[in-house]
């Protein structure tokens, strides 16, 4: 490769270079092609911008290489850089291509400098459709914002280690009784959810190549060696439920109430599903001909479709419901929207105050009422009872081979449950004989 070099100009001293003010290109000597570029002065009266340029001719083509601004880069440093670059050019190095590659590498590196907060917000945005409702998304965000951001929010995800995750989980927080202690100990349920969410964010960062290596929020084999199991830190709090021997006396009180909330609660009890699925239910999900309610994935906690067999009592209830113009909701609020999650709770609270409900209980507790009755008063297999509640049946291997959701076998169980609800409590508590039916 032939490299033509410009003539070496008179070598200027540092003082002479400092006195140069005329806009244009000034050869300073010492290195062939080393120039000081002076731009026209700006209007605010500040000194005109000046920068170093190395002009080379490579393979008959002129190349201009910037060496930085003057006086930040001194004359001596500019000459040293110029000599080195000239030698590299003589050796066949494409200086312009190398500079572009270096600049691209710097931009790529900067793009990977993501903080934990950057990744958490990107993850939540990418998974917005995964949340069962707006409240779930707010809870997800609130946990991260309250406990993780103050500790690791501004850290680069590439720098987060197990020590930093432990700092989040072991930060001091106030217990309900006023005492202070580690978050992992005082609020184990919150801390466990927080750990799961941190792990998801760091997995996201790894896939996006913002970090590498093992996820420091991994429990098994990592954090499990540093923290006690959350299971033993706090007893599980079950939702207060109506004991199944008493539910027969409760149902007539409920059925005398003609409000939408009362109808929704009765449908919840009959079907054994979660409150959210009932409140979100739409007429398009109901197949009265085949007596089945098909709950779409978006209306279930498990994010899987769940088919519910409808008993004659449930069909009668649905047939009695008026349809609100402009709304497809089975149990709409007065404005046609989704019924509030507090509507059913307030209904039960009022019934408790009026003496129509003998025990303190909440809507979700009726799932326990149903499961207790099915386990203690029937001989249906465990798989059918679990499937009726919308739970996963068996392990992953079993689920892979068992594609059926046992709908028709569950229908018998749900019919027996609806008939049980129609019986007065006195007959429910006296000489209860388990139902022996072939599933």
XYZ file of C-alpha atoms in Angstrom:
439
model
C 0.000 0.000 0.000
C 1.410 3.390 -0.970
C 1.021 6.147 1.597
C 1.746 9.672 0.471
C 2.846 11.952 3.333
C 2.444 15.750 3.299
C 5.498 17.915 3.781
C 6.592 18.654 7.338
C 5.857 22.292 8.115
C 7.838 24.606 10.366
C 7.723 23.315 13.914
C 5.806 25.790 16.082
C 6.335 26.173 19.797
C 3.542 25.816 22.332
C 3.462 29.620 22.741
C 3.202 30.152 18.988
C 0.361 27.690 18.776
C -1.422 29.487 21.628
C -1.236 32.777 19.722
C -2.929 31.352 16.631
C -6.398 32.932 16.332
C -7.147 33.228 12.630
C -9.920 30.814 11.578
C -8.717 28.060 9.298
C -6.236 25.156 9.223
C -2.747 25.770 10.661
C 0.166 23.343 10.207
C 2.103 23.189 13.465
C 5.005 20.982 12.291
C 6.780 18.204 14.119
C 4.513 15.603 12.452
C 3.596 15.604 8.808
C -0.072 16.544 8.370
C -0.668 17.732 11.963
C -3.057 20.693 11.869
C -4.822 22.969 14.341
C -8.318 23.731 13.125
C -9.719 27.071 14.322
C -13.407 27.657 13.735
C -15.003 31.125 13.451
C -15.608 32.732 16.846
C -19.061 32.345 18.390
C -21.222 35.370 19.073
C -21.110 35.245 22.880
C -17.471 36.409 22.887
C -15.948 33.133 24.022
C -12.695 31.956 22.360
C -13.119 30.300 18.952
C -13.314 26.484 19.059
C -9.973 24.801 18.252
C -9.195 21.139 17.643
C -6.411 18.896 16.353
C -6.639 17.188 12.970
C -4.185 14.696 11.494
C -4.309 14.675 7.711
C -3.030 11.565 5.994
C -3.092 10.258 2.441
C -3.681 6.518 2.305
C -3.758 4.675 -1.033
C -4.273 7.977 -2.800
C -7.198 8.989 -0.570
C -7.067 11.712 2.050
C -8.118 10.773 5.564
C -8.775 13.217 8.380
C -8.398 11.878 11.913
C -9.558 13.964 14.875
C -7.211 14.012 17.884
C -9.276 16.057 20.317
C -9.834 19.668 21.331
C -7.142 22.223 22.108
C -5.982 23.084 24.754
C -7.487 19.980 26.461
C -5.097 18.012 24.255
C -1.743 19.786 24.399
C 0.637 20.325 21.476
C 3.046 17.684 22.830
C 0.303 15.043 23.187
C -1.080 15.849 19.751
C 2.361 15.345 18.195
C 2.869 12.069 20.037
C -0.538 10.749 18.919
C 0.136 11.974 15.376
C 3.474 10.107 15.167
C 1.902 6.879 16.450
C -1.027 7.057 14.053
C 1.258 7.848 11.111
C 3.330 4.758 11.882
C 0.190 2.608 12.110
C -1.018 3.997 8.795
C 2.306 3.080 7.220
C 1.806 -0.429 8.566
C -1.508 -0.727 6.703
C -3.960 0.049 9.551
C -7.209 1.612 8.337
C -7.427 4.315 10.993
C -10.872 5.572 9.973
C -12.411 2.101 10.013
C -10.834 1.360 13.381
C -12.168 4.591 14.856
C -15.676 3.806 13.605
C -15.450 0.337 15.174
C -14.268 1.817 18.484
C -17.102 4.327 18.457
C -19.628 1.598 17.732
C -18.216 -0.489 20.583
C -18.524 2.465 22.957
C -22.135 3.044 21.921
C -22.932 -0.663 22.360
C -21.290 -0.703 25.785
C -23.250 2.372 26.843
C -26.489 0.721 25.686
C -25.786 -2.198 28.025
C -25.295 0.043 31.039
C -28.817 -0.558 32.311
C -29.792 -0.016 35.926
C -32.037 -2.354 37.879
C -34.785 0.250 37.696
C -34.428 0.497 33.902
C -34.836 -3.266 33.592
C -37.694 -3.520 36.108
C -39.747 -0.910 34.279
C -38.984 -2.500 30.902
C -39.978 -5.924 32.270
C -43.285 -4.630 33.650
C -44.063 -2.922 30.353
C -43.252 -6.069 28.367
C -45.433 -8.203 30.651
C -48.335 -5.773 31.085
C -50.772 -8.330 29.643
C -49.669 -10.976 32.161
C -51.221 -9.231 35.142
C -54.704 -10.444 36.003
C -55.878 -6.891 36.683
C -54.683 -3.334 37.292
C -54.494 -3.977 41.040
C -52.082 -6.882 40.488
C -49.814 -4.716 38.353
C -49.868 -1.942 40.960
C -48.935 -4.429 43.683
C -46.062 -5.778 41.553
C -44.742 -2.280 40.974
C -45.291 -1.122 44.557
C -43.260 -4.002 46.032
C -40.288 -3.271 43.764
C -40.551 0.502 44.267
C -40.832 0.320 48.051
C -38.162 -2.245 48.851
C -35.840 -2.797 45.854
C -35.363 0.636 44.268
C -33.959 2.350 47.402
C -31.245 -0.336 47.677
C -30.413 -1.448 44.118
C -32.536 0.754 41.856
C -29.612 2.841 40.588
C -27.141 -0.025 40.369
C -26.156 -1.455 37.000
C -27.762 -4.885 36.708
C -24.359 -6.208 35.597
C -22.949 -5.334 39.048
C -25.695 -6.842 41.235
C -24.534 -9.820 43.296
C -26.090 -12.030 45.950
C -24.824 -9.626 48.586
C -26.956 -6.843 47.123
C -30.042 -9.092 46.945
C -29.501 -10.002 50.604
C -29.255 -6.291 51.430
C -32.743 -5.856 49.962
C -34.240 -8.831 51.781
C -32.569 -8.079 55.116
C -33.251 -4.342 55.259
C -34.833 -3.096 58.473
C -38.599 -2.723 58.374
C -41.314 -2.268 60.955
C -43.483 -5.171 62.055
C -47.200 -4.706 62.668
C -46.565 -4.755 66.408
C -44.156 -1.829 66.075
C -40.916 -3.773 66.445
C -38.125 -3.461 63.895
C -36.429 -6.323 62.148
C -35.276 -7.844 58.876
C -37.836 -7.719 56.054
C -37.326 -11.460 55.478
C -38.348 -12.157 59.088
C -40.985 -9.505 59.804
C -42.806 -9.715 56.475
C -41.906 -13.112 54.975
C -44.796 -13.212 52.509
C -43.921 -9.789 51.122
C -40.222 -10.660 51.048
C -40.850 -13.904 49.147
C -42.919 -12.090 46.505
C -40.217 -9.427 46.305
C -37.526 -12.068 45.751
C -39.543 -13.671 42.945
C -39.917 -10.288 41.251
C -36.232 -9.419 41.561
C -35.392 -12.806 40.038
C -37.707 -12.124 37.086
C -36.113 -8.726 36.453
C -32.580 -10.150 36.577
C -33.570 -13.038 34.274
C -34.891 -10.427 31.858
C -31.599 -8.520 32.073
C -29.605 -11.686 31.396
C -31.611 -12.549 28.278
C -31.166 -8.964 27.043
C -27.392 -9.426 27.619
C -27.209 -6.607 30.165
C -25.633 -9.047 32.630
C -24.201 -12.560 32.633
C -23.720 -15.419 35.040
C -25.991 -17.016 37.628
C -29.040 -15.073 38.762
C -28.149 -13.915 42.312
C -31.831 -14.008 43.272
C -31.952 -17.797 42.800
C -33.203 -19.528 45.951
C -32.167 -23.180 45.617
C -28.466 -23.662 46.142
C -27.800 -19.937 46.584
C -29.967 -17.778 48.839
C -31.210 -20.915 50.579
C -27.742 -21.232 52.080
C -27.964 -17.716 53.528
C -31.580 -17.335 54.685
C -34.027 -19.485 56.664
C -37.001 -20.886 54.770
C -39.917 -18.450 54.771
C -42.314 -21.304 55.512
C -41.287 -21.507 59.132
C -41.250 -17.783 59.801
C -44.975 -17.144 59.841
C -47.996 -19.423 60.069
C -50.150 -19.542 56.946
C -53.243 -17.378 57.306
C -56.292 -19.066 55.796
C -59.201 -17.006 54.564
C -62.050 -17.156 57.135
C -64.712 -19.476 55.772
C -68.231 -20.679 56.578
C -68.009 -24.273 57.880
C -69.787 -26.541 55.422
C -72.320 -27.876 58.010
C -73.625 -24.280 58.389
C -73.790 -23.284 54.745
C -77.287 -24.738 54.255
C -78.823 -22.161 56.612
C -76.842 -19.349 55.031
C -78.083 -19.915 51.475
C -81.779 -18.994 52.062
C -80.696 -15.641 53.559
C -78.467 -15.015 50.578
C -81.146 -15.979 48.036
C -83.658 -13.546 49.539
C -81.289 -10.739 48.541
C -81.972 -9.789 44.918
C -78.947 -7.524 44.431
C -76.362 -8.189 41.741
C -73.741 -8.728 44.448
C -75.880 -11.418 46.102
C -76.424 -13.192 42.774
C -72.691 -13.049 42.069
C -71.878 -14.487 45.495
C -74.373 -17.333 45.035
C -72.820 -18.136 41.638
C -69.362 -18.085 43.263
C -70.483 -20.563 45.926
C -72.127 -22.877 43.393
C -69.138 -22.965 41.045
C -66.302 -22.901 43.610
C -64.225 -20.451 41.558
C -62.385 -17.289 42.544
C -64.122 -13.960 42.996
C -62.253 -12.342 40.118
C -63.492 -14.919 37.609
C -67.095 -14.342 38.702
C -66.863 -10.562 38.646
C -65.182 -10.597 35.202
C -67.615 -13.184 33.762
C -69.197 -12.298 30.414
C -72.242 -13.800 28.706
C -70.067 -14.920 25.804
C -68.364 -17.359 28.221
C -71.647 -19.071 29.172
C -72.920 -22.011 27.107
C -76.388 -22.769 28.473
C -77.036 -25.495 25.871
C -74.063 -27.559 27.022
C -74.347 -26.342 30.631
C -70.757 -25.158 30.880
C -68.986 -21.916 31.717
C -65.678 -21.513 29.844
C -63.480 -19.076 31.771
C -60.821 -17.614 29.432
C -57.166 -17.450 30.537
C -57.401 -13.702 31.070
C -60.028 -14.195 33.787
C -58.178 -16.859 35.806
C -55.357 -16.603 38.291
C -53.486 -19.481 36.656
C -53.776 -17.822 33.202
C -55.250 -21.050 31.826
C -58.698 -21.726 30.429
C -60.973 -23.372 33.009
C -64.266 -25.086 32.164
C -66.901 -25.159 34.900
C -69.894 -27.537 34.692
C -73.126 -25.700 35.533
C -75.676 -27.381 37.785
C -79.442 -26.897 37.343
C -79.331 -24.405 40.228
C -76.652 -22.364 38.439
C -78.605 -22.472 35.157
C -81.724 -21.265 36.967
C -79.792 -18.420 38.555
C -78.297 -17.304 35.228
C -81.674 -17.506 33.488
C -83.172 -15.151 36.061
C -80.563 -12.438 35.554
C -81.469 -9.307 33.573
C -79.053 -8.215 30.868
C -77.859 -4.625 31.094
C -77.937 -2.783 27.774
C -74.457 -1.959 26.506
C -72.717 -4.420 28.845
C -71.686 -8.047 28.285
C -70.977 -8.627 31.985
C -72.995 -11.339 33.717
C -72.801 -9.460 37.018
C -72.266 -5.818 36.012
C -71.829 -2.857 38.301
C -74.464 -0.080 38.044
C -72.420 1.594 35.284
C -72.035 -1.646 33.325
C -68.403 -2.207 34.284
C -66.777 -4.998 36.301
C -68.237 -5.406 39.759
C -65.925 -4.078 42.490
C -63.866 -6.608 44.452
C -65.291 -5.045 47.618
C -68.920 -5.552 46.605
C -69.099 -9.180 47.734
C -67.104 -8.516 50.910
C -69.414 -5.656 51.910
C -72.437 -7.855 51.223
C -71.142 -10.541 53.607
C -70.197 -7.947 56.194
C -73.741 -6.615 56.180
C -75.196 -10.125 56.491
C -72.910 -10.746 59.443
C -74.114 -7.574 61.159
C -77.770 -8.549 60.591
C -77.234 -12.028 62.047
C -77.753 -13.774 58.698
C -74.188 -15.092 58.731
C -73.217 -16.912 61.955
C -69.436 -16.592 61.543
C -66.929 -14.040 60.270
C -66.090 -15.080 56.709
C -65.064 -13.675 53.335
C -66.108 -14.609 49.757
C -62.833 -16.397 48.979
C -63.426 -18.619 52.025
C -66.200 -20.463 50.216
C -63.528 -22.216 48.137
C -62.312 -23.731 51.418
C -65.882 -24.551 52.378
C -66.298 -26.481 49.120
C -62.926 -28.246 49.378
C -63.534 -29.280 53.002
C -66.967 -30.673 52.110
C -65.615 -32.546 49.084
C -62.721 -34.032 51.059
C -64.702 -35.026 54.150
C -68.154 -35.846 52.797
C -67.494 -37.428 49.394
C -65.388 -40.208 47.929
C -64.412 -38.365 44.756
C -60.724 -38.806 43.870
C -58.321 -36.039 44.759
C -57.652 -35.247 41.079
C -61.322 -34.486 40.455
C -61.617 -32.348 43.572
C -58.523 -30.347 42.626
C -59.663 -29.907 39.047
C -63.009 -28.622 40.283
C -61.192 -25.830 42.140
C -59.122 -24.926 39.086
C -55.895 -26.299 40.546
C -53.200 -28.066 38.531
C -53.658 -31.826 38.665
C -50.520 -33.819 39.456
C -46.988 -32.943 38.433
C -45.752 -31.761 35.041
C -45.244 -35.293 33.764
C -48.777 -36.331 34.700
C -50.203 -33.150 33.204
C -48.403 -33.835 29.922
C -50.157 -37.180 29.531
C -53.517 -36.255 31.040
C -54.930 -33.717 28.585
C -58.563 -34.000 29.796
C -59.898 -31.548 32.372
C -62.268 -34.277 33.725
C -65.293 -32.075 32.976
C -67.997 -34.749 33.035
C -66.590 -36.395 36.151
C -66.496 -32.980 37.805
C -70.123 -32.413 36.796
C -71.292 -35.142 39.187
C -69.278 -33.587 42.017
C -70.660 -30.101 41.381
C -74.250 -31.403 41.176
C -73.820 -33.077 44.556
C -72.418 -29.822 45.960
C -75.363 -27.778 44.679
C -77.823 -30.276 46.177
C -75.944 -30.114 49.479
C -76.317 -26.325 49.501
C -80.107 -26.713 49.218
C -80.318 -28.743 52.440
C -80.935 -27.055 55.831
C -77.963 -27.109 58.163
C -79.734 -29.358 60.651
C -79.785 -32.187 58.139
C -76.218 -31.402 57.172
C -74.873 -31.781 60.690
C -76.797 -34.861 61.776
C -75.466 -38.251 60.776
C -73.624 -37.047 57.664
C -72.831 -39.988 55.394
C -70.136 -39.598 52.754
C -71.465 -39.631 49.198
C -70.346 -42.818 47.490
C -70.621 -42.161 43.790
C -68.528 -43.554 41.009
C -66.624 -40.732 39.401
